[in-house]
Coordinates of C-alpha atoms and ligand atoms in Angstrom, one line a residue:
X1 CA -35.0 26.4 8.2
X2 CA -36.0 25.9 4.6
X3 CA -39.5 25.1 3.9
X4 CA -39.3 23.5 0.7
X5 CA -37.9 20.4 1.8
X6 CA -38.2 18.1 4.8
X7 CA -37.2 19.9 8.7
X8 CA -35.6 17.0 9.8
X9 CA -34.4 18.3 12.9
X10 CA -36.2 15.6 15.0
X11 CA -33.5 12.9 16.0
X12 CA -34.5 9.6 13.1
X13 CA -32.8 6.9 12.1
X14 CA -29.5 7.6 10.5
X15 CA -25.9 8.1 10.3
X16 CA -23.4 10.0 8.6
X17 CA -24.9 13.7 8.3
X18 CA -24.7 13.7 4.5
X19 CA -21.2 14.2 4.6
X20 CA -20.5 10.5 4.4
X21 CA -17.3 11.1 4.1
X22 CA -14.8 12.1 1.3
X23 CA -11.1 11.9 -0.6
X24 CA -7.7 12.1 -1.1
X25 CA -4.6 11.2 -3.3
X26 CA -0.9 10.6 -2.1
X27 CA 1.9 12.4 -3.1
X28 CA 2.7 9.7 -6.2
X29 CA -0.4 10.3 -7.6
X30 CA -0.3 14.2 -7.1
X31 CA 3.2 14.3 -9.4
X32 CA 1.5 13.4 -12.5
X33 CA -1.5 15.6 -11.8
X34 CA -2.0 19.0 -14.4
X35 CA -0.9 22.1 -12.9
X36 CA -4.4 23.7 -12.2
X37 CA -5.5 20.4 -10.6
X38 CA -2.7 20.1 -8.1
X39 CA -2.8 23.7 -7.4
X40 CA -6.9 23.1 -6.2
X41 CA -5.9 19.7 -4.3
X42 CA -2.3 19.9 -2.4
X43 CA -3.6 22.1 0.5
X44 CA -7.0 20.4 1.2
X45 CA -6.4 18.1 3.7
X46 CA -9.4 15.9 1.9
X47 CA -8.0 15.6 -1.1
X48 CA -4.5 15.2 -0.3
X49 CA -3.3 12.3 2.1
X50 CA 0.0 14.4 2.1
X51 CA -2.0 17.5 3.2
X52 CA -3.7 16.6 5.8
X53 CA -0.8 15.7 8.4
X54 CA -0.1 19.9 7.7
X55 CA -3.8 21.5 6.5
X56 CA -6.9 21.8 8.6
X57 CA -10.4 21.8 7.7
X58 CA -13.9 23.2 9.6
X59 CA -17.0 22.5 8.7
X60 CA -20.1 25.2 9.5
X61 CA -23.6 23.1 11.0
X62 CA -25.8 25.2 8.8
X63 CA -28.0 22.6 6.7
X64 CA -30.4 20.7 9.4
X65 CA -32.8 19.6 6.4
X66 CA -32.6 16.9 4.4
X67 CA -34.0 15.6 1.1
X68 CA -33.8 11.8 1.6
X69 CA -33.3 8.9 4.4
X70 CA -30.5 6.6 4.9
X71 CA -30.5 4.1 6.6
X72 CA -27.5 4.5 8.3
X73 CA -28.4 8.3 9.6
X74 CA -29.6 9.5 12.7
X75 CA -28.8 13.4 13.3
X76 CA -27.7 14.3 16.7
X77 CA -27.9 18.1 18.0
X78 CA -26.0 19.3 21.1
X79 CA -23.7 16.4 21.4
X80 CA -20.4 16.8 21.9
X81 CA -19.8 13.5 22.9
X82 CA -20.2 11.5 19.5
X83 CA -17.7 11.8 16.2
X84 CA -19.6 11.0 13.3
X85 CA -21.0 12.5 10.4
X86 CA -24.6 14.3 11.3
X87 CA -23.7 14.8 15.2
X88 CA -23.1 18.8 15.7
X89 CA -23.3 21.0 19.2
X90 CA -24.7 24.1 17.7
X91 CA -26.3 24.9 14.8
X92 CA -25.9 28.1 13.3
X93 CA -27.3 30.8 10.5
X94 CA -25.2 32.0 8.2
X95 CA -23.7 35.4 9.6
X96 CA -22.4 32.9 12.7
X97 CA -20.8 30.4 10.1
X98 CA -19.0 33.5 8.5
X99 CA -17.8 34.9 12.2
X100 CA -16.7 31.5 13.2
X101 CA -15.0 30.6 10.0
X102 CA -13.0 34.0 10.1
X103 CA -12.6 33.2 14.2
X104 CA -10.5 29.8 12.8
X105 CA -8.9 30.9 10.0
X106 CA -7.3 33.7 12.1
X107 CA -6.5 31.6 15.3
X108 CA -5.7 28.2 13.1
X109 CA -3.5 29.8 10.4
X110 CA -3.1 26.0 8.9
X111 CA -7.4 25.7 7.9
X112 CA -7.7 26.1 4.3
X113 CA -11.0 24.6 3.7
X114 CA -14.5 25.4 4.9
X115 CA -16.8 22.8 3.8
X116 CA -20.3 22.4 4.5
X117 CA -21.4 18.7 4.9
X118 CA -24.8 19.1 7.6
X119 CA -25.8 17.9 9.6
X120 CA -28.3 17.6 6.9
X121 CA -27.8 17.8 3.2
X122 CA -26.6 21.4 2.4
X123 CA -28.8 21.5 -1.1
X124 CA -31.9 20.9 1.0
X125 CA -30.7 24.2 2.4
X126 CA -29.9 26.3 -0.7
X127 CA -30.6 29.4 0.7
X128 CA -28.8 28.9 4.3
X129 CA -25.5 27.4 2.3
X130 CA -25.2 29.6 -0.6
X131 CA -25.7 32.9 1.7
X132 CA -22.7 31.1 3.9
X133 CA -20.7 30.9 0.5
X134 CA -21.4 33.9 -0.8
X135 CA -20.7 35.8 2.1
X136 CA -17.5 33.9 2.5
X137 CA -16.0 34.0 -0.8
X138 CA -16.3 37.9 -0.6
X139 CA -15.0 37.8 2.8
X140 CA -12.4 35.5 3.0
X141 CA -11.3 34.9 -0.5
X142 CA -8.0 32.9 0.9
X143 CA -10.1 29.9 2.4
X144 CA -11.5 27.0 -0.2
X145 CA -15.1 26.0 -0.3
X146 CA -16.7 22.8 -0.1
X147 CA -19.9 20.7 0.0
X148 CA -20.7 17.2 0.9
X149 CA -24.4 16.1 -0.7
X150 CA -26.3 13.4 -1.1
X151 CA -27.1 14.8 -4.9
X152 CA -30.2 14.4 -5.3
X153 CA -30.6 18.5 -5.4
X154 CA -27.7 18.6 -7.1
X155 CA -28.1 19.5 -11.0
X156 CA -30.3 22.0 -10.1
X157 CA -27.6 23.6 -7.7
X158 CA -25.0 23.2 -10.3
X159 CA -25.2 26.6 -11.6
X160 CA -25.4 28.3 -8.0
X161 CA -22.4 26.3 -7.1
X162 CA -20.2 27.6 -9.9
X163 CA -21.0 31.2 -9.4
X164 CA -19.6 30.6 -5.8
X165 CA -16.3 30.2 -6.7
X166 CA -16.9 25.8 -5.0
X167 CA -14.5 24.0 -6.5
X168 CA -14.7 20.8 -4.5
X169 CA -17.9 19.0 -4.3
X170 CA -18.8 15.9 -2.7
X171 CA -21.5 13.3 -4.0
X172 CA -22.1 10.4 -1.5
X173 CA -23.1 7.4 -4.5
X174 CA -23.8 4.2 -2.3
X175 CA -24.9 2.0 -5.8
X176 CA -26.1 2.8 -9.1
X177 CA -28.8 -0.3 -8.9
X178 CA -32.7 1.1 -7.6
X179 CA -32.8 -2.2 -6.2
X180 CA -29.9 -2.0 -3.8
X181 CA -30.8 1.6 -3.3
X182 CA -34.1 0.5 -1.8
X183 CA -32.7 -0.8 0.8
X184 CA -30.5 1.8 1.3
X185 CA -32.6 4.8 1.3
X186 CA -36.6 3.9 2.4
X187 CA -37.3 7.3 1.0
X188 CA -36.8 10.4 -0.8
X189 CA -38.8 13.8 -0.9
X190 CA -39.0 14.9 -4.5
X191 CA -41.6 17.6 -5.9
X192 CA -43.1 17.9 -3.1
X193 CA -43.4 13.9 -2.3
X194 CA -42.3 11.7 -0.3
X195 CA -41.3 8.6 -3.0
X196 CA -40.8 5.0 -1.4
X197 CA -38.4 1.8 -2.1
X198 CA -37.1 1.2 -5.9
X199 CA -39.1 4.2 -7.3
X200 CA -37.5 6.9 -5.0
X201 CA -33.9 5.3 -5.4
X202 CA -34.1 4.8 -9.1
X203 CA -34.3 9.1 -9.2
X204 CA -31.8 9.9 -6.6
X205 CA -29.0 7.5 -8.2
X206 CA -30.4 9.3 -11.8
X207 CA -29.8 12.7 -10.4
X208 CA -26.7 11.5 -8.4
X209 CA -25.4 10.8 -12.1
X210 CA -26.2 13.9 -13.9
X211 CA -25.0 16.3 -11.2
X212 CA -21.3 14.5 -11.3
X213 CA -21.8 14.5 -15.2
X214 CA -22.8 18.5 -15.1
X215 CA -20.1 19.2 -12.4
X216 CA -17.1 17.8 -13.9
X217 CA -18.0 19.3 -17.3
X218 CA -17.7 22.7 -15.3
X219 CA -14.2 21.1 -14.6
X220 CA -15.2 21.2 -10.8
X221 CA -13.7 18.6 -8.8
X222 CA -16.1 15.7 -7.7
X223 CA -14.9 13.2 -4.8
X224 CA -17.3 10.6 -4.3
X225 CA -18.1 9.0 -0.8
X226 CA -19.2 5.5 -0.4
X227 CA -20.7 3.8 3.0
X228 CA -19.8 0.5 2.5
X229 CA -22.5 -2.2 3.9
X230 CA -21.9 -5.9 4.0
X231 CA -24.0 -7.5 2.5
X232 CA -26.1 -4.5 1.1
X233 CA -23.4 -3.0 -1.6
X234 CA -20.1 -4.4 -0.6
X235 CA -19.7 -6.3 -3.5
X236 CA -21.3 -3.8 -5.7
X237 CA -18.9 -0.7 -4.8
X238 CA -16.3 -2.0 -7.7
X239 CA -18.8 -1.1 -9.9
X240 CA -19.8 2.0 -8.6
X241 CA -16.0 3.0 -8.5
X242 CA -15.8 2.3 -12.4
X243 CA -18.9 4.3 -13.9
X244 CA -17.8 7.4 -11.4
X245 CA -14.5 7.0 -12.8
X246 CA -15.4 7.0 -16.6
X247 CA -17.6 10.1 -15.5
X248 CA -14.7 12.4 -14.4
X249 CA -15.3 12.0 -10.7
X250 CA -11.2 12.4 -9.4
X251 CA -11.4 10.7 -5.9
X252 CA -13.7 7.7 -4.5
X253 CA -13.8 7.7 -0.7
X254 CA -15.2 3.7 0.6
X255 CA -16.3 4.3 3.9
X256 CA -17.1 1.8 6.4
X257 CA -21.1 2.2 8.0
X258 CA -21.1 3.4 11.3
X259 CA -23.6 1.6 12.8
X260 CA -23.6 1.1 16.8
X261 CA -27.4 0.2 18.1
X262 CA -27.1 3.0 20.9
X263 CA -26.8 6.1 17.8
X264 CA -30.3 5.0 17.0
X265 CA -30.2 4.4 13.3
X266 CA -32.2 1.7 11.4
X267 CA -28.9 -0.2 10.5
X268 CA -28.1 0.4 14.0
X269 CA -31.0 -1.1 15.1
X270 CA -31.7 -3.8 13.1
X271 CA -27.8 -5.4 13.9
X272 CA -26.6 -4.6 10.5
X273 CA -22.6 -4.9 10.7
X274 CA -20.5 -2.7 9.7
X275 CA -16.8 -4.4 7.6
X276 CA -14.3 -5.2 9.8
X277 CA -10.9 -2.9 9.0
X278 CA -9.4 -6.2 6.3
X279 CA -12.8 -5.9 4.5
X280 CA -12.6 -2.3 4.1
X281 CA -8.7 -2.7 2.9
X282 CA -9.8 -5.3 0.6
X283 CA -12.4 -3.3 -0.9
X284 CA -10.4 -0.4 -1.6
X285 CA -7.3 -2.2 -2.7
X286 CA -9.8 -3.8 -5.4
X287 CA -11.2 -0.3 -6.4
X288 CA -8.3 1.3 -6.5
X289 CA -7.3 -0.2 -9.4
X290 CA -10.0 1.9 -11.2
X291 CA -9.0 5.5 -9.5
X292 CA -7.5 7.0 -7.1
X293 CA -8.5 6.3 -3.4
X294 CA -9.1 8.4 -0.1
X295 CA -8.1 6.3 3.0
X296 CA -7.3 9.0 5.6
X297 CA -10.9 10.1 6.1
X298 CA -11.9 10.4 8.8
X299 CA -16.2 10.4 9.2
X300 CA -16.0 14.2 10.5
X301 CA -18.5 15.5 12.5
X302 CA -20.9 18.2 10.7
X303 CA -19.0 20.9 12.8
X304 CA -15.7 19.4 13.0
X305 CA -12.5 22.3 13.4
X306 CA -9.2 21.3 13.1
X307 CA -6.7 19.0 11.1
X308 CA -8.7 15.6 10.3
X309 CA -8.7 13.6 13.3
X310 CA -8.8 16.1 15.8
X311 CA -11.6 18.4 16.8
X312 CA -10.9 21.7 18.3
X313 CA -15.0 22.9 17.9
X314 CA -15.1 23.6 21.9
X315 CA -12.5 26.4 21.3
X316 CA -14.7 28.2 18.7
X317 CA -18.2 28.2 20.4
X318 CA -21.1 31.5 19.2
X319 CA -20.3 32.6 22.8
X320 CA -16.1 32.2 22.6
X321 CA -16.1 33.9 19.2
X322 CA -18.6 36.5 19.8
X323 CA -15.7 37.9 22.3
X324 CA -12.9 37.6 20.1
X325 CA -11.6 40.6 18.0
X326 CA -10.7 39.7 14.5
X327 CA -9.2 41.5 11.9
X328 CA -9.2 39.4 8.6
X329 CA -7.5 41.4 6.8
X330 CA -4.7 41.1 9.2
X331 CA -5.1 37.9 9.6
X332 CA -4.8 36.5 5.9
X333 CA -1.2 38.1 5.7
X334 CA -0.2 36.0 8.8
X335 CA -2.3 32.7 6.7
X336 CA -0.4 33.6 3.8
X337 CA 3.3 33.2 5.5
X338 CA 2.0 30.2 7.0
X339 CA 0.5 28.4 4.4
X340 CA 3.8 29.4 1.7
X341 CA 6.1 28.1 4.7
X342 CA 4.4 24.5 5.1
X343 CA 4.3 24.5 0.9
X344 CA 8.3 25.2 0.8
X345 CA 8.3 22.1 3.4
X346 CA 6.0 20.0 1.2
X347 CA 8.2 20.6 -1.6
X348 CA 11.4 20.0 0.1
X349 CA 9.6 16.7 1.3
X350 CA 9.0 16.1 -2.4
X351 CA 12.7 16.5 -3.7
X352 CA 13.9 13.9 -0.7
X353 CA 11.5 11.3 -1.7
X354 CA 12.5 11.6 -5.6
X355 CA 15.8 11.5 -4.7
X356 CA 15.3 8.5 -2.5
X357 CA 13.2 6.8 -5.3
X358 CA 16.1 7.5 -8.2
X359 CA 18.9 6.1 -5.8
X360 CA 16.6 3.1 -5.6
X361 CA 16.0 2.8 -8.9
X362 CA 19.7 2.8 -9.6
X363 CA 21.0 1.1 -6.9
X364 CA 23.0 -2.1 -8.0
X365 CA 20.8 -5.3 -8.4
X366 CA 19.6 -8.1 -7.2
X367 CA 17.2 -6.5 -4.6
X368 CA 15.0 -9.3 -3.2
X369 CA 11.3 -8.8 -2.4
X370 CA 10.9 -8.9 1.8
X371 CA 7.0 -9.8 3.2
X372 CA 5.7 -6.3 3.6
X373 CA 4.7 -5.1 7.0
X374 CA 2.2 -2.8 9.2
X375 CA 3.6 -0.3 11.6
X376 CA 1.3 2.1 13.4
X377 CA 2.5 5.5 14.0
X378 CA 1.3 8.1 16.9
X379 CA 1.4 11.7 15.4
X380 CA -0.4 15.0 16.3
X381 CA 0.6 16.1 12.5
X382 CA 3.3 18.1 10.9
X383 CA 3.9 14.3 9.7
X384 CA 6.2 14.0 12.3
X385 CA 6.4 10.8 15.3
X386 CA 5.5 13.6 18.0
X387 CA 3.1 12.0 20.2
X388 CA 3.3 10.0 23.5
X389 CA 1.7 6.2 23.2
X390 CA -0.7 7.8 25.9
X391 CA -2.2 10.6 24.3
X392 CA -3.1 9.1 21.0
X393 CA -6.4 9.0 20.1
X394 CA -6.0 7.5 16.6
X395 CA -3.0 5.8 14.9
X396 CA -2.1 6.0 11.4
X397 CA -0.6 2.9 10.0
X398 CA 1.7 2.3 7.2
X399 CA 2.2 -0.3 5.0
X400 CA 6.7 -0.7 4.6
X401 CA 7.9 -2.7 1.4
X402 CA 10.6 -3.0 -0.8
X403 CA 8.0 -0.7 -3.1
X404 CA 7.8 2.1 -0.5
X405 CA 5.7 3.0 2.2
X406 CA 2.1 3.6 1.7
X407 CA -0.8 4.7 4.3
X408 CA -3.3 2.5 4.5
X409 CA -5.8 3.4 7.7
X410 CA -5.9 5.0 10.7
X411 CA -7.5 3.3 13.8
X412 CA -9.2 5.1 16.3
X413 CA -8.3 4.1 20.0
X414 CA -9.2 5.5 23.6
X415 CA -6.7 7.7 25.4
X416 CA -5.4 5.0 28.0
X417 CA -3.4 8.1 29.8
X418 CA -6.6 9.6 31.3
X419 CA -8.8 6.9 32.2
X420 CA -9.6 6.5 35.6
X421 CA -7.3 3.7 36.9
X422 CA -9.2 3.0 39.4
X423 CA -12.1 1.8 37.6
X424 CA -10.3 -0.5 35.5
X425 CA -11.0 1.8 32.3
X426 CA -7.3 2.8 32.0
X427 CA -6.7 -1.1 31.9
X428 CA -9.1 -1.6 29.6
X429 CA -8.2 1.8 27.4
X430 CA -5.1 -0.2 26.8
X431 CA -6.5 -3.4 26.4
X432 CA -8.3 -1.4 22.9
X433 CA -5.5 0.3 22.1
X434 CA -3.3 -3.1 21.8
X435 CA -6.4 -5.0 20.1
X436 CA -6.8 -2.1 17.8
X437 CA -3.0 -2.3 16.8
X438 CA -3.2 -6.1 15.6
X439 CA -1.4 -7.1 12.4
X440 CA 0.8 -4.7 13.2
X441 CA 4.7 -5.3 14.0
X442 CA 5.7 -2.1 15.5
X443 CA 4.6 0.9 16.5
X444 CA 6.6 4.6 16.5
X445 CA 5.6 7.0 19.2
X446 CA 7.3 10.3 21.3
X447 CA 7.3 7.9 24.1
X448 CA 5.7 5.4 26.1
X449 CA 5.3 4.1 29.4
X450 CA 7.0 1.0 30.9
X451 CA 3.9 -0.7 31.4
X452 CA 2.5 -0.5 28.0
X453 CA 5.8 -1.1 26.5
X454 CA 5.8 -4.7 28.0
X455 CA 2.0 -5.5 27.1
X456 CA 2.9 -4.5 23.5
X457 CA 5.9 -6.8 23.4
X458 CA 3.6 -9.4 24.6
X459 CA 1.4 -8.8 22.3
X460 CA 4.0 -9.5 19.5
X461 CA 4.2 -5.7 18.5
X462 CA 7.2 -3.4 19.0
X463 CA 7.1 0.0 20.7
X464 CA 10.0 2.1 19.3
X465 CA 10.5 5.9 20.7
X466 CA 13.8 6.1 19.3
X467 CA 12.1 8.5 16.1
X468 CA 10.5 10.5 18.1
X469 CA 9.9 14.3 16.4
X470 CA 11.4 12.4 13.2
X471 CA 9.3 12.3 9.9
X472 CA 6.5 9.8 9.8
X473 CA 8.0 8.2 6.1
X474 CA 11.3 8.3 6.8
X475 CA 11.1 6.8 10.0
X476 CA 9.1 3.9 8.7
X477 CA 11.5 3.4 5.8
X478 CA 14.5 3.4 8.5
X479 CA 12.6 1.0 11.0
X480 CA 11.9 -1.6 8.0
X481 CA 15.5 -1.7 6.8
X482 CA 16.5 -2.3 10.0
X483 CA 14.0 -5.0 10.3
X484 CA 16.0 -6.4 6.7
X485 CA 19.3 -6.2 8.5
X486 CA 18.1 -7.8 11.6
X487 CA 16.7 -10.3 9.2
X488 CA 13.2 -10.3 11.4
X489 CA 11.9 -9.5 7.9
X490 CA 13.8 -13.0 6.5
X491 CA 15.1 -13.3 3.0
X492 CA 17.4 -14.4 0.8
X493 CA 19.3 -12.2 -0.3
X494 CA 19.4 -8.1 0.0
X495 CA 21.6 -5.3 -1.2
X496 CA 20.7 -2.9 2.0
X497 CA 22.3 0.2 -0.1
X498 CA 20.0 -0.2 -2.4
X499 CA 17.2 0.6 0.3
X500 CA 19.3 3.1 2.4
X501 CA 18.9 6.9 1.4
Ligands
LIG601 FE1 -15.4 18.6 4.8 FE2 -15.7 16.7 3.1 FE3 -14.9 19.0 2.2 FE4 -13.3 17.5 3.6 S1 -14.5 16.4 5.2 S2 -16.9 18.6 3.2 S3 -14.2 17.1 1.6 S4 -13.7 19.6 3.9 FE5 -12.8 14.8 4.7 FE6 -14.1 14.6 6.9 FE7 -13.8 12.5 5.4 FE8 -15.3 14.4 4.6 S5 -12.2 13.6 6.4 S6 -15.7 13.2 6.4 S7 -13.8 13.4 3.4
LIG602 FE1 -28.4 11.7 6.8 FE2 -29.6 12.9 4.7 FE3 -26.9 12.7 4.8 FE4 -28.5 10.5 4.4 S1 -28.3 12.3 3.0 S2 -26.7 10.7 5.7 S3 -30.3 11.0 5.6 S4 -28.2 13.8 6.3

């Protein structure tokens, strides 16, 4: 552990490991994107909504310390129970992070991204996080770097981070006002002090500003995360999006706070609410008028392995790993087959949707505006309808209108297939899932049950397994014209070839 800056490995209050969070862009906005920029973003699963139904990340717990508090923070060791930023089961020094990370890339061809995000902030922990870089860009030269921070070390680290080869750096920015950053952060540790309220935020939101300002000049990419906070800097956050913006960062991440009373945090504590999933949308919506937006994140863990959503960390334990035999160099040849087959599907993927767009564009007039709708989709990835109603842990769901589809959340739900009947927690497992789905119309899964299927229709929303191992956007698109012809989605007057591929 460092000793320049605080050991914070004591459970306190707070949330959100540092990582807060972070970005992506959908596949519109990655076609007008420069060449060198597209080539860094369209296999991180962070920065590219497309991505991350195909790419997997992994973080490595190798930062315990951190330089500030948040009120939303509490960091949890040995849990494996909790998903959220700043929860990890093991924390490890850097020669583990560098076995693991070669133990995943070789058994989970599809990671691309190692990013280091806690469960503290990893430029409290310069030494522990640049030794894991440095060892890994020599290493395992195929895998991308990243770092989640709170920034406040971060235009000192600027230099260190370049010579790493990091091209993807988080900054979690939460305001740009002292005022509201007092009662965000209570405090910060800066040369060798701990500074309270106004005083401390007024520096970490100055530093905060430089380091983006140094790191885009380096032409490093900079994805902000921000926890949004009724009533603390909800109606601030436009703001915040529009001076990050006008200083080069590429992506702003609005998360909402994470703040149940049993993780312990201040917020937590104190009742402090967290937006409800319309409030979020709204907010984003609004900011996303000033840049682009990630809404697929999904508040990883600080040792989260997998594709987002899913965490595979029990698989790659010190102990599981230590027995495995790995030859990297063998192992990036089978990466590299992998990774150019998925970007010959991505780009196939592409073609089809411009294809579709042009035959829309050209397609005889009038075309009347339909009310746009929600559809929730259960999907283990490959962006594909390819899991059973039962299994899902999360649903993604879409927005379908005569514009196109667009993502717009994912909702987390319990599995309802392995709760314990008898109990009642399978009922009520369900009971979530279906309150979890409202304001949607439909939802596409592998398959579903008899019984769920008539508590859905009660519930005014429409299971359809007829897509099942179909593509996610094409399906949606297909479901929503049939809607038009049905004329559930009433209107005047449509030309349905105009809308049919
Ligand atoms: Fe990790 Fe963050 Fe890098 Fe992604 S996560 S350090 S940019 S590799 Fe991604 Fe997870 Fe959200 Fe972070 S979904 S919490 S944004
Ligand atoms: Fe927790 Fe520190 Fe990250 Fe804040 S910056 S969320 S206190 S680890």
């Amino acid at each position: 552990m460092d000793l320049n800056v605080i050991d914070d490995s004591t459970p306190v209050a707070s949330e959100d490991g540092c990582s807060s969070g972070s970005c992506g862009t959908t596949d519109d906005q990655m076609s007008h994107l420069p060449d060198n920029i597209k080539e860094k973003v369209q296999n991180h699963p962070c920065y590219s909504e497309e991505a991350h139904h195909y790419f997997a990340r992994m973080h490595v717990a190798v930062a315990p310390a951190c330089n500030i508090q948040c009120h939303y923070c509490n960091r949890k060791y040995d849990c494996s129970n909790e998903s959220r930023p700043g929860v990890v089961s093991e924390l490890l020094t850097p020669d583990q992070a560098v076995m693991k990370t070669k133990a995943v890339a070789a058994n989970i061809p599809q990671m691309t991204v190692l990013g280091i995000a806690g469960p503290g902030d990893p430029l409290a922990n310069p030494e522990r996080t640049f030794e894991t870089f440095r060892q890994l860009s020599e290493q395992a030269p195929d895998i991308k770097l990243c770092v989640s921070t709170n920034g406040l070390a971060l235009p000192a680290s600027v230099d260190e981070l370049s010579k790493h080869n990091i091209d993807h750096v988080t900054i979690t920015i939460n305001t740009v006002d002292p005022e509201i950053g007092a009662q965000i952060y209570p405090w910060i540790y800066w040369n060798n002090r701990r500074i309270h309220g106004v005083k401390g935020a007024k520096i970490l939101i100055e530093q905060q500003q430089k380091g983006l300002e140094m790191l885009t000049e380096r032409g490093i990419l900079v994805k902000v995360n921000s926890v949004m906070i009724p009533g603390v800097n909800d109606k601030h956050l436009e703001e915040v999006s529009r001076i990050v913006k006008s200083k080069g960062a590429f992506l702003h991440n609005v998360m909402p706070l994470i703040s149940e009373p049993e993780h312990g945090t201040f917020y937590g504590v104190m009742g402090q609410r967290g937006p409800s999933p319309e409030e979020l949308q709204n907010l984003q919506d609004a900011c996303a008028g000033d840049m682009n937006m990630m809404r697929h994140c999904r508040q990883c863990r600080a040792d989260a392995v997998g594709l987002l959503g899913e965490d595979r960390g029990d698989e790659f334990t010190i102990e599981k790993i230590e027995e495995m035999d790995i030859d990297y160099g063998k192992a990036m040849k089978v990466r590299a087959a992998v990774h150019a087959g998925i970007e010959e599907e991505l780009a196939e993927k592409e073609v089809k949707k411009a294809k579709l767009v042009s035959s829309m564009d050209s397609a005889a007039q009038p075309l009347k505006e339909y009310r746009p709708m929600l559809m929730a989709v259960a999907t283990s990835g490959q962006g594909l309808i390819n899991q059973h109603f039962g299994h899902a842990t999360e649903f993604l769901v879409y927005e379908a209108s005569t514009k196109g589809i667009r993502f717009i959340s994912h909702r987390k739900v319990d599995q309802y297939c392995i709760g314990n009947d008898t109990c009642g927690e399978k009922e009520s497992a369900l009971a979530g899932s279906i309150r979890a789905l409202e304001g949607c119309e439909v939802v596409l899964c592998s398959k579903i049950g008899f019984e769920p299927w008539g508590l859905l229709e009660d519930a005014g929303i429409q299971p359809n397994g007829e897509y099942a191992m179909e593509p996610i956007d094409d399906s949606v698109q297909a479901v929503y014209q049939e809607m038009i012809a049905n004329g559930t989605l009433d209107a005047d007057e449509i030309k349905l070839d105009a809308v049919s591929a």
